Amino acid sequence: MSKVPISQVKPGMVVEKPVYSPIDNKLLLTYGTRLRDSMIKKLKSIGIKELEIADPYTIFVKPIEKMAVYMKDTYEHVIKKYSSDQPEGNLTDNMIEIVSMVKNTVSKICMNNDILEFCFQMKVLKDNRLFKHAIHTSVFSGIVAGALDLKDDMFDIMVGGLLHDIGCLEMPFLIGLEKKKPQEELLWKEHPSYGYYLSLQNNISRSIAEIILQHHENWDGSGYPKQLKGEAIALGARIVNVCSMVSHHIHFENMQPYETMEYLYGGSKIFFDPKIVDTFISNITLYPLGALVRLTTDEVGIISNVRSNRGPRPIVTVYFNRFNKHLSQPTKIDLGKERTIFIKEILD
């Protein structure tokens, strides 16, 4: 970095420090601005004598810009994981259209600096599971919103899913803590309220803030912080409640998708809105078509059909027996009929 007389400043140079007006001290140029001829003429006209100019080999990438690119890439990876470009790879025919809407919404999310600031804070935590959990919850919530024909509300619901746990930024030492002391549990139950006020203080809409506040309210009134019940809970919050639970089980409890789905079934009408549970199970493929999987029998095969059965019970074409020997003739196992067999792990 060096001070350069304004007479020697040329287009293409990059400002190393912010530039303020000598007249009223207003910000004229931010750090990292690449100068144009019109800018230089304006600076000369108002009496700027010199500028702090960066070394030409220095790159200027603002953290928020880096976050936008990373966010979009992460969203695309998660969307691809749970949906397919081919109709037969999805549980419903309209999934391709829904995913298109979700991707359009992602583009809007990644242009909002207030949202990106929160995501940056989640990303740089030592425990990066919170960020991954947030993205998965947002994608799941967007798909459910699309399946419920909530196109106009998709942005709010996806952002609500993305930021639902931002209150945890105020208590990072509790994130992922399996056993909490009574006082820690009480503090943890305040994170929806913390998130609500944090979001309002940082230009997030009240409708999104309400989703954040209510995402731990349960269908039967047993949730927190206000013990709301049934349809008194905002629809977006009911969606995020279901989607965040699935994501939490995947990222923080290492549960297999079929175990998570069993929990969803069991919690329907108790913790979760049964309509949301049904929509999730009917539209989101937790075991993707074509995935290489190991069964609880230790046989290995490929998921060859996800549409024949409801929920996480696809048809698997088995190619290797439990001793890892290649079968001379592949066999199909319909997990919808073979109820004692489950997918132990995805090998992809």
C-alpha positions as a LaTeX table, in Angstrom:
\begin{tabular}{lrrr}
\hline
Residue & $x$ (\AA) & $y$ (\AA) & $z$ (\AA) \\
\hline
Met1 & 0.00 & 0.00 & 0.00 \\
Ser2 & 1.25 & 3.48 & $-0.81$ \\
Lys3 & $-0.02$ & 7.05 & $-0.96$ \\
Val4 & $-0.36$ & 8.16 & $-4.56$ \\
Pro5 & $-0.93$ & 11.79 & $-5.62$ \\
Ile6 & $-4.30$ & 12.13 & $-7.30$ \\
Ser7 & $-2.53$ & 13.35 & $-10.46$ \\
Gln8 & $-0.84$ & 9.93 & $-10.76$ \\
Val9 & $-3.91$ & 7.82 & $-9.99$ \\
Lys10 & $-5.10$ & 5.80 & $-13.00$ \\
Pro11 & $-8.24$ & 3.78 & $-13.84$ \\
Gly12 & $-7.98$ & 0.18 & $-12.65$ \\
Met13 & $-6.11$ & 1.00 & $-9.46$ \\
Val14 & $-7.70$ & $-0.29$ & $-6.24$ \\
Val15 & $-8.40$ & 1.84 & $-3.16$ \\
Glu16 & $-6.74$ & 0.38 & $-0.03$ \\
Lys17 & $-8.63$ & 2.56 & 2.47 \\
Pro18 & $-12.12$ & 4.14 & 2.44 \\
Val19 & $-12.26$ & 7.63 & 0.94 \\
Tyr20 & $-14.27$ & 10.36 & 2.66 \\
Ser21 & $-15.37$ & 13.75 & 1.37 \\
Pro22 & $-13.30$ & 16.68 & 2.69 \\
Ile23 & $-16.48$ & 18.74 & 2.53 \\
Asp24 & $-18.97$ & 16.81 & 4.68 \\
Asn25 & $-17.02$ & 13.63 & 5.63 \\
Lys26 & $-19.43$ & 11.39 & 3.72 \\
Leu27 & $-18.11$ & 8.03 & 2.51 \\
Leu28 & $-17.22$ & 8.28 & $-1.17$ \\
Leu29 & $-15.40$ & 5.01 & $-1.89$ \\
Thr30 & $-15.20$ & 1.81 & 0.12 \\
Tyr31 & $-12.16$ & $-0.36$ & 0.71 \\
Gly32 & $-11.37$ & $-2.45$ & $-2.36$ \\
Thr33 & $-13.06$ & $-0.18$ & $-4.91$ \\
Arg34 & $-11.53$ & $-0.44$ & $-8.39$ \\
Leu35 & $-11.26$ & 3.09 & $-9.75$ \\
Arg36 & $-12.83$ & 4.31 & $-12.98$ \\
Asp37 & $-12.00$ & 7.47 & $-14.90$ \\
Ser38 & $-15.25$ & 9.16 & $-13.81$ \\
Met39 & $-14.44$ & 8.45 & $-10.14$ \\
Ile40 & $-10.98$ & 9.96 & $-10.44$ \\
Lys41 & $-12.37$ & 13.13 & $-12.07$ \\
Lys42 & $-14.95$ & 13.47 & $-9.28$ \\
Leu43 & $-12.29$ & 13.08 & $-6.59$ \\
Lys44 & $-10.14$ & 15.75 & $-8.24$ \\
Ser45 & $-13.09$ & 18.12 & $-8.47$ \\
Ile46 & $-13.78$ & 18.01 & $-4.74$ \\
Gly47 & $-10.18$ & 18.53 & $-3.72$ \\
Ile48 & $-8.89$ & 15.03 & $-2.91$ \\
Lys49 & $-5.09$ & 15.32 & $-2.98$ \\
Glu50 & $-3.96$ & 11.69 & $-2.66$ \\
Leu51 & $-5.26$ & 8.15 & $-2.23$ \\
Glu52 & $-4.08$ & 5.02 & $-0.46$ \\
Ile53 & $-3.60$ & 2.63 & $-3.39$ \\
Ala54 & $-3.14$ & $-1.13$ & $-3.02$ \\
Asp55 & $-0.28$ & $-3.15$ & $-4.40$ \\
Pro56 & $-1.35$ & $-4.37$ & $-7.87$ \\
Tyr57 & $-0.81$ & $-8.00$ & $-6.85$ \\
Thr58 & $-3.21$ & $-7.79$ & $-3.90$ \\
Ile59 & $-6.66$ & $-9.34$ & $-4.29$ \\
Phe60 & $-9.72$ & $-7.84$ & $-2.66$ \\
Val61 & $-12.42$ & $-10.28$ & $-1.73$ \\
Lys62 & $-14.77$ & $-9.17$ & 1.01 \\
Pro63 & $-15.87$ & $-11.90$ & 3.44 \\
Ile64 & $-19.52$ & $-11.27$ & 2.57 \\
Glu65 & $-18.78$ & $-11.79$ & $-1.14$ \\
Lys66 & $-16.93$ & $-15.02$ & $-0.36$ \\
Met67 & $-19.88$ & $-16.13$ & 1.76 \\
Ala68 & $-22.35$ & $-15.52$ & $-1.08$ \\
Val69 & $-20.40$ & $-17.81$ & $-3.42$ \\
Tyr70 & $-19.92$ & $-20.49$ & $-0.77$ \\
Met71 & $-23.61$ & $-20.34$ & 0.19 \\
Lys72 & $-24.78$ & $-20.82$ & $-3.37$ \\
Asp73 & $-22.41$ & $-23.75$ & $-3.93$ \\
Thr74 & $-23.53$ & $-25.41$ & $-0.67$ \\
Tyr75 & $-27.20$ & $-24.93$ & $-1.48$ \\
Glu76 & $-26.73$ & $-26.47$ & $-4.93$ \\
His77 & $-24.94$ & $-29.49$ & $-3.42$ \\
Val78 & $-27.73$ & $-30.12$ & $-0.91$ \\
Ile79 & $-30.51$ & $-29.61$ & $-3.46$ \\
Lys80 & $-28.84$ & $-32.09$ & $-5.82$ \\
Lys81 & $-28.51$ & $-34.59$ & $-2.96$ \\
Tyr82 & $-32.25$ & $-34.68$ & $-2.30$ \\
Ser83 & $-33.69$ & $-34.16$ & $-5.78$ \\
Ser84 & $-33.04$ & $-35.34$ & $-9.30$ \\
Asp85 & $-33.04$ & $-33.80$ & $-12.76$ \\
Gln86 & $-34.85$ & $-36.95$ & $-13.92$ \\
Pro87 & $-38.55$ & $-37.33$ & $-13.01$ \\
Glu88 & $-38.10$ & $-40.98$ & $-11.98$ \\
Gly89 & $-35.55$ & $-39.90$ & $-9.38$ \\
Asn90 & $-38.17$ & $-37.90$ & $-7.46$ \\
Leu91 & $-41.19$ & $-38.99$ & $-5.48$ \\
Thr92 & $-43.56$ & $-36.69$ & $-7.39$ \\
Asp93 & $-43.85$ & $-35.45$ & $-10.96$ \\
Asn94 & $-43.84$ & $-31.77$ & $-9.98$ \\
Met95 & $-40.56$ & $-31.93$ & $-8.04$ \\
Ile96 & $-38.50$ & $-30.53$ & $-10.93$ \\
Glu97 & $-40.70$ & $-27.43$ & $-11.01$ \\
Ile98 & $-40.53$ & $-27.09$ & $-7.21$ \\
Val99 & $-36.74$ & $-27.37$ & $-7.21$ \\
Ser100 & $-36.56$ & $-24.68$ & $-9.89$ \\
Met101 & $-38.48$ & $-22.35$ & $-7.57$ \\
Val102 & $-36.19$ & $-23.29$ & $-4.68$ \\
Lys103 & $-33.10$ & $-22.46$ & $-6.77$ \\
Asn104 & $-34.56$ & $-19.08$ & $-7.75$ \\
Thr105 & $-35.18$ & $-18.35$ & $-4.09$ \\
Val106 & $-31.60$ & $-19.34$ & $-3.24$ \\
Ser107 & $-30.36$ & $-16.70$ & $-5.68$ \\
Lys108 & $-32.38$ & $-14.04$ & $-3.84$ \\
Ile109 & $-31.13$ & $-15.25$ & $-0.45$ \\
Cys110 & $-27.51$ & $-15.07$ & $-1.59$ \\
Met111 & $-27.92$ & $-11.41$ & $-2.62$ \\
Asn112 & $-29.14$ & $-10.31$ & 0.82 \\
Asn113 & $-26.22$ & $-9.02$ & 2.91 \\
Asp114 & $-28.18$ & $-9.08$ & 6.19 \\
Ile115 & $-28.86$ & $-12.79$ & 5.73 \\
Leu116 & $-25.28$ & $-13.45$ & 4.60 \\
Glu117 & $-23.89$ & $-11.77$ & 7.74 \\
Phe118 & $-25.74$ & $-14.26$ & 9.94 \\
Cys119 & $-24.62$ & $-17.16$ & 7.77 \\
Phe120 & $-21.02$ & $-15.98$ & 7.95 \\
Gln121 & $-21.24$ & $-16.04$ & 11.76 \\
Met122 & $-22.55$ & $-19.62$ & 11.63 \\
Lys123 & $-19.91$ & $-20.68$ & 9.12 \\
Val124 & $-16.94$ & $-19.51$ & 11.20 \\
Leu125 & $-18.04$ & $-21.28$ & 14.39 \\
Lys126 & $-15.69$ & $-24.06$ & 15.46 \\
Asp127 & $-18.63$ & $-26.47$ & 15.17 \\
Asn128 & $-19.65$ & $-26.12$ & 11.51 \\
Arg129 & $-22.59$ & $-28.48$ & 11.92 \\
Leu130 & $-24.85$ & $-25.53$ & 12.72 \\
Phe131 & $-24.25$ & $-24.06$ & 9.27 \\
Lys132 & $-24.79$ & $-27.38$ & 7.49 \\
His133 & $-27.92$ & $-27.94$ & 9.55 \\
Ala134 & $-29.19$ & $-24.48$ & 8.56 \\
Ile135 & $-28.73$ & $-25.08$ & 4.82 \\
His136 & $-30.39$ & $-28.51$ & 4.94 \\
Thr137 & $-33.32$ & $-27.14$ & 6.93 \\
Ser138 & $-33.73$ & $-24.31$ & 4.42 \\
Val139 & $-33.72$ & $-26.68$ & 1.42 \\
Phe140 & $-36.18$ & $-29.10$ & 3.04 \\
Ser141 & $-38.43$ & $-26.18$ & 4.02 \\
Gly142 & $-38.38$ & $-24.79$ & 0.49 \\
Ile143 & $-39.35$ & $-28.12$ & $-1.03$ \\
Val144 & $-42.21$ & $-28.58$ & 1.46 \\
Ala145 & $-43.39$ & $-25.01$ & 0.83 \\
Gly146 & $-43.37$ & $-25.67$ & $-2.91$ \\
Ala147 & $-45.27$ & $-28.93$ & $-2.49$ \\
Leu148 & $-47.90$ & $-27.05$ & $-0.45$ \\
Asp149 & $-48.17$ & $-24.45$ & $-3.22$ \\
Leu150 & $-46.79$ & $-21.68$ & $-1.00$ \\
Lys151 & $-44.84$ & $-20.03$ & $-3.80$ \\
Asp152 & $-45.40$ & $-16.49$ & $-2.48$ \\
Asp153 & $-44.15$ & $-17.49$ & 0.97 \\
Met154 & $-41.17$ & $-19.59$ & $-0.14$ \\
Phe155 & $-38.56$ & $-16.87$ & 0.49 \\
Asp156 & $-39.72$ & $-16.24$ & 4.06 \\
Ile157 & $-39.99$ & $-19.96$ & 4.83 \\
Met158 & $-36.57$ & $-20.79$ & 3.39 \\
Val159 & $-34.92$ & $-17.90$ & 5.21 \\
Gly160 & $-36.78$ & $-18.90$ & 8.38 \\
Gly161 & $-35.30$ & $-22.38$ & 7.95 \\
Leu162 & $-31.86$ & $-20.95$ & 7.28 \\
Leu163 & $-31.83$ & $-18.61$ & 10.30 \\
His164 & $-34.02$ & $-20.58$ & 12.72 \\
Asp165 & $-31.10$ & $-21.27$ & 15.08 \\
Ile166 & $-29.30$ & $-17.90$ & 14.95 \\
Gly167 & $-30.13$ & $-17.44$ & 18.63 \\
Cys168 & $-27.53$ & $-20.16$ & 19.23 \\
Leu169 & $-24.87$ & $-17.66$ & 18.15 \\
Glu170 & $-25.38$ & $-16.10$ & 21.58 \\
Met171 & $-24.62$ & $-19.42$ & 23.29 \\
Pro172 & $-22.11$ & $-21.27$ & 21.04 \\
Phe173 & $-20.83$ & $-23.37$ & 23.96 \\
Leu174 & $-24.19$ & $-25.20$ & 23.99 \\
Ile175 & $-24.24$ & $-26.13$ & 20.29 \\
Gly176 & $-24.08$ & $-29.90$ & 19.91 \\
Leu177 & $-23.85$ & $-30.44$ & 23.66 \\
Glu178 & $-25.52$ & $-33.82$ & 24.25 \\
Lys179 & $-26.04$ & $-33.57$ & 28.01 \\
Lys180 & $-27.02$ & $-30.19$ & 29.37 \\
Lys181 & $-27.21$ & $-29.18$ & 32.99 \\
Pro182 & $-30.62$ & $-27.84$ & 34.12 \\
Gln183 & $-29.49$ & $-24.21$ & 33.86 \\
Glu184 & $-27.98$ & $-24.89$ & 30.43 \\
Glu185 & $-31.24$ & $-26.45$ & 29.26 \\
Leu186 & $-33.16$ & $-23.38$ & 30.44 \\
Leu187 & $-30.75$ & $-21.11$ & 28.55 \\
Trp188 & $-30.97$ & $-23.31$ & 25.45 \\
Lys189 & $-34.75$ & $-22.94$ & 25.39 \\
Glu190 & $-34.26$ & $-19.19$ & 25.08 \\
His191 & $-32.52$ & $-19.45$ & 21.70 \\
Pro192 & $-35.75$ & $-18.94$ & 19.68 \\
Ser193 & $-36.38$ & $-15.69$ & 21.58 \\
Tyr194 & $-32.76$ & $-14.57$ & 21.15 \\
Gly195 & $-33.04$ & $-15.31$ & 17.44 \\
Tyr196 & $-36.29$ & $-13.40$ & 17.15 \\
Tyr197 & $-34.83$ & $-10.18$ & 18.54 \\
Leu198 & $-31.51$ & $-10.58$ & 16.74 \\
Ser199 & $-33.29$ & $-10.93$ & 13.41 \\
Leu200 & $-35.49$ & $-7.86$ & 13.96 \\
Gln201 & $-32.46$ & $-5.81$ & 14.98 \\
Asn202 & $-30.73$ & $-6.77$ & 11.72 \\
Asn203 & $-33.35$ & $-5.92$ & 9.11 \\
Ile204 & $-35.00$ & $-9.36$ & 8.90 \\
Ser205 & $-38.76$ & $-9.16$ & 8.32 \\
Arg206 & $-41.20$ & $-9.80$ & 11.16 \\
Ser207 & $-42.77$ & $-12.76$ & 9.32 \\
Ile208 & $-39.36$ & $-14.48$ & 9.19 \\
Ala209 & $-38.69$ & $-13.50$ & 12.81 \\
Glu210 & $-41.96$ & $-15.18$ & 13.81 \\
Ile211 & $-40.81$ & $-18.42$ & 12.19 \\
Ile212 & $-37.55$ & $-18.21$ & 14.14 \\
Leu213 & $-39.44$ & $-17.56$ & 17.38 \\
Gln214 & $-41.92$ & $-20.41$ & 16.92 \\
His215 & $-39.84$ & $-23.19$ & 15.34 \\
His216 & $-39.78$ & $-25.18$ & 18.61 \\
Glu217 & $-43.52$ & $-24.91$ & 19.25 \\
Asn218 & $-45.21$ & $-28.32$ & 19.07 \\
Trp219 & $-48.53$ & $-29.32$ & 17.55 \\
Asp220 & $-49.86$ & $-30.48$ & 20.95 \\
Gly221 & $-48.75$ & $-27.35$ & 22.80 \\
Ser222 & $-45.78$ & $-28.96$ & 24.55 \\
Gly223 & $-43.14$ & $-26.82$ & 22.84 \\
Tyr224 & $-41.49$ & $-23.49$ & 23.70 \\
Pro225 & $-41.20$ & $-20.58$ & 24.27 \\
Lys226 & $-44.95$ & $-19.82$ & 24.35 \\
Gln227 & $-46.55$ & $-23.30$ & 24.30 \\
Leu228 & $-48.55$ & $-22.45$ & 21.17 \\
Lys229 & $-50.74$ & $-25.22$ & 19.83 \\
Gly230 & $-51.99$ & $-26.45$ & 16.44 \\
Glu231 & $-52.72$ & $-23.79$ & 13.85 \\
Ala232 & $-51.93$ & $-21.03$ & 16.34 \\
Ile233 & $-48.34$ & $-21.77$ & 15.30 \\
Ala234 & $-47.33$ & $-19.96$ & 12.10 \\
Leu235 & $-47.43$ & $-22.29$ & 9.09 \\
Gly236 & $-43.82$ & $-21.48$ & 8.22 \\
Ala237 & $-42.75$ & $-22.38$ & 11.75 \\
Arg238 & $-44.61$ & $-25.70$ & 11.54 \\
Ile239 & $-42.74$ & $-26.48$ & 8.33 \\
Val240 & $-39.36$ & $-25.52$ & 9.81 \\
Asn241 & $-40.11$ & $-27.56$ & 12.95 \\
Val242 & $-40.41$ & $-30.74$ & 10.89 \\
Cys243 & $-37.53$ & $-29.95$ & 8.53 \\
Ser244 & $-35.13$ & $-28.86$ & 11.26 \\
Met245 & $-35.81$ & $-32.04$ & 13.22 \\
Val246 & $-34.88$ & $-34.20$ & 10.23 \\
Ser247 & $-31.72$ & $-32.17$ & 9.61 \\
His248 & $-30.79$ & $-32.18$ & 13.30 \\
His249 & $-31.03$ & $-35.97$ & 13.47 \\
Ile250 & $-28.79$ & $-36.26$ & 10.42 \\
His251 & $-26.12$ & $-33.76$ & 11.52 \\
Phe252 & $-26.09$ & $-33.90$ & 15.30 \\
Glu253 & $-27.29$ & $-37.40$ & 16.11 \\
Asn254 & $-25.94$ & $-39.36$ & 13.11 \\
Met255 & $-29.27$ & $-41.10$ & 12.65 \\
Gln256 & $-30.04$ & $-42.99$ & 9.47 \\
Pro257 & $-32.83$ & $-41.53$ & 7.32 \\
Tyr258 & $-35.17$ & $-44.46$ & 8.03 \\
Glu259 & $-34.75$ & $-43.85$ & 11.78 \\
Thr260 & $-35.57$ & $-40.18$ & 11.29 \\
Met261 & $-38.65$ & $-41.06$ & 9.26 \\
Glu262 & $-39.84$ & $-43.40$ & 11.99 \\
Tyr263 & $-39.48$ & $-40.52$ & 14.44 \\
Leu264 & $-41.52$ & $-38.32$ & 12.10 \\
Tyr265 & $-44.28$ & $-40.90$ & 11.87 \\
Gly266 & $-44.33$ & $-41.28$ & 15.64 \\
Gly267 & $-44.33$ & $-37.54$ & 16.29 \\
Ser268 & $-47.12$ & $-36.72$ & 13.84 \\
Lys269 & $-50.14$ & $-35.15$ & 15.63 \\
Ile270 & $-48.02$ & $-34.87$ & 18.80 \\
Phe271 & $-45.00$ & $-32.70$ & 17.99 \\
Phe272 & $-45.62$ & $-32.09$ & 14.31 \\
Asp273 & $-48.44$ & $-30.90$ & 12.07 \\
Pro274 & $-49.58$ & $-34.16$ & 10.40 \\
Lys275 & $-50.10$ & $-32.39$ & 7.07 \\
Ile276 & $-46.49$ & $-31.19$ & 7.06 \\
Val277 & $-45.22$ & $-34.65$ & 8.00 \\
Asp278 & $-47.22$ & $-36.20$ & 5.16 \\
Thr279 & $-45.95$ & $-33.57$ & 2.69 \\
Phe280 & $-42.33$ & $-34.12$ & 3.71 \\
Ile281 & $-42.50$ & $-37.90$ & 3.46 \\
Ser282 & $-44.38$ & $-37.76$ & 0.15 \\
Asn283 & $-41.99$ & $-35.36$ & $-1.57$ \\
Ile284 & $-38.43$ & $-35.59$ & $-0.24$ \\
Thr285 & $-36.22$ & $-38.51$ & $-1.20$ \\
Leu286 & $-33.75$ & $-39.10$ & 1.62 \\
Tyr287 & $-32.32$ & $-42.09$ & $-0.25$ \\
Pro288 & $-31.50$ & $-40.88$ & $-3.80$ \\
Leu289 & $-32.05$ & $-42.98$ & $-6.89$ \\
Gly290 & $-28.81$ & $-44.63$ & $-8.02$ \\
Ala291 & $-27.12$ & $-44.42$ & $-4.61$ \\
Leu292 & $-24.81$ & $-47.26$ & $-3.61$ \\
Val293 & $-25.98$ & $-48.61$ & $-0.24$ \\
Arg294 & $-25.25$ & $-51.29$ & 2.31 \\
Leu295 & $-28.23$ & $-53.07$ & 3.84 \\
Thr296 & $-28.55$ & $-54.31$ & 7.40 \\
Thr297 & $-28.00$ & $-57.79$ & 5.91 \\
Asp298 & $-24.55$ & $-56.48$ & 4.82 \\
Glu299 & $-25.52$ & $-56.95$ & 1.17 \\
Val300 & $-24.54$ & $-54.10$ & $-1.15$ \\
Gly301 & $-26.63$ & $-52.75$ & $-3.97$ \\
Ile302 & $-27.99$ & $-49.72$ & $-5.78$ \\
Ile303 & $-31.30$ & $-47.96$ & $-5.14$ \\
Ser304 & $-33.19$ & $-48.69$ & $-8.35$ \\
Asn305 & $-36.69$ & $-47.39$ & $-7.58$ \\
Val306 & $-37.80$ & $-44.67$ & $-5.14$ \\
Arg307 & $-41.41$ & $-44.33$ & $-6.28$ \\
Ser308 & $-42.88$ & $-47.73$ & $-5.60$ \\
Asn309 & $-43.09$ & $-47.28$ & $-1.83$ \\
Arg310 & $-43.93$ & $-44.44$ & 0.49 \\
Gly311 & $-41.20$ & $-43.08$ & 2.75 \\
Pro312 & $-37.65$ & $-44.43$ & 3.09 \\
Arg313 & $-38.37$ & $-47.91$ & 1.75 \\
Pro314 & $-37.05$ & $-47.98$ & $-1.83$ \\
Ile315 & $-36.32$ & $-50.99$ & $-4.02$ \\
Val316 & $-32.65$ & $-51.98$ & $-3.96$ \\
Thr317 & $-30.96$ & $-54.07$ & $-6.65$ \\
Val318 & $-28.34$ & $-56.15$ & $-4.81$ \\
Tyr319 & $-25.05$ & $-56.88$ & $-6.60$ \\
Phe320 & $-22.84$ & $-58.11$ & $-3.73$ \\
Asn321 & $-23.63$ & $-60.61$ & $-0.98$ \\
Arg322 & $-22.77$ & $-60.10$ & 2.68 \\
Phe323 & $-19.26$ & $-61.47$ & 2.04 \\
Asn324 & $-18.66$ & $-58.79$ & $-0.63$ \\
Lys325 & $-18.77$ & $-61.39$ & $-3.39$ \\
His326 & $-20.25$ & $-60.33$ & $-6.71$ \\
Leu327 & $-23.57$ & $-62.06$ & $-7.42$ \\
Ser328 & $-23.80$ & $-63.84$ & $-10.74$ \\
Gln329 & $-27.40$ & $-62.69$ & $-10.95$ \\
Pro330 & $-28.46$ & $-59.41$ & $-9.24$ \\
Thr331 & $-31.52$ & $-59.67$ & $-7.01$ \\
Lys332 & $-34.09$ & $-57.05$ & $-6.12$ \\
Ile333 & $-35.10$ & $-56.43$ & $-2.52$ \\
Asp334 & $-38.27$ & $-54.43$ & $-2.03$ \\
Leu335 & $-37.83$ & $-52.74$ & 1.35 \\
Gly336 & $-41.54$ & $-51.98$ & 1.33 \\
Lys337 & $-42.18$ & $-55.70$ & 1.68 \\
Glu338 & $-39.05$ & $-56.81$ & 3.52 \\
Arg339 & $-39.87$ & $-54.82$ & 6.65 \\
Thr340 & $-37.03$ & $-56.23$ & 8.75 \\
Ile341 & $-34.35$ & $-55.05$ & 6.33 \\
Phe342 & $-33.11$ & $-51.46$ & 6.30 \\
Ile343 & $-30.44$ & $-49.37$ & 4.61 \\
Lys344 & $-27.48$ & $-49.32$ & 6.99 \\
Glu345 & $-25.41$ & $-46.72$ & 5.14 \\
Ile346 & $-25.03$ & $-44.84$ & 1.90 \\
Leu347 & $-21.65$ & $-45.69$ & 0.34 \\
Asp348 & $-21.47$ & $-42.90$ & $-2.26$ \\
\hline
\end{tabular}
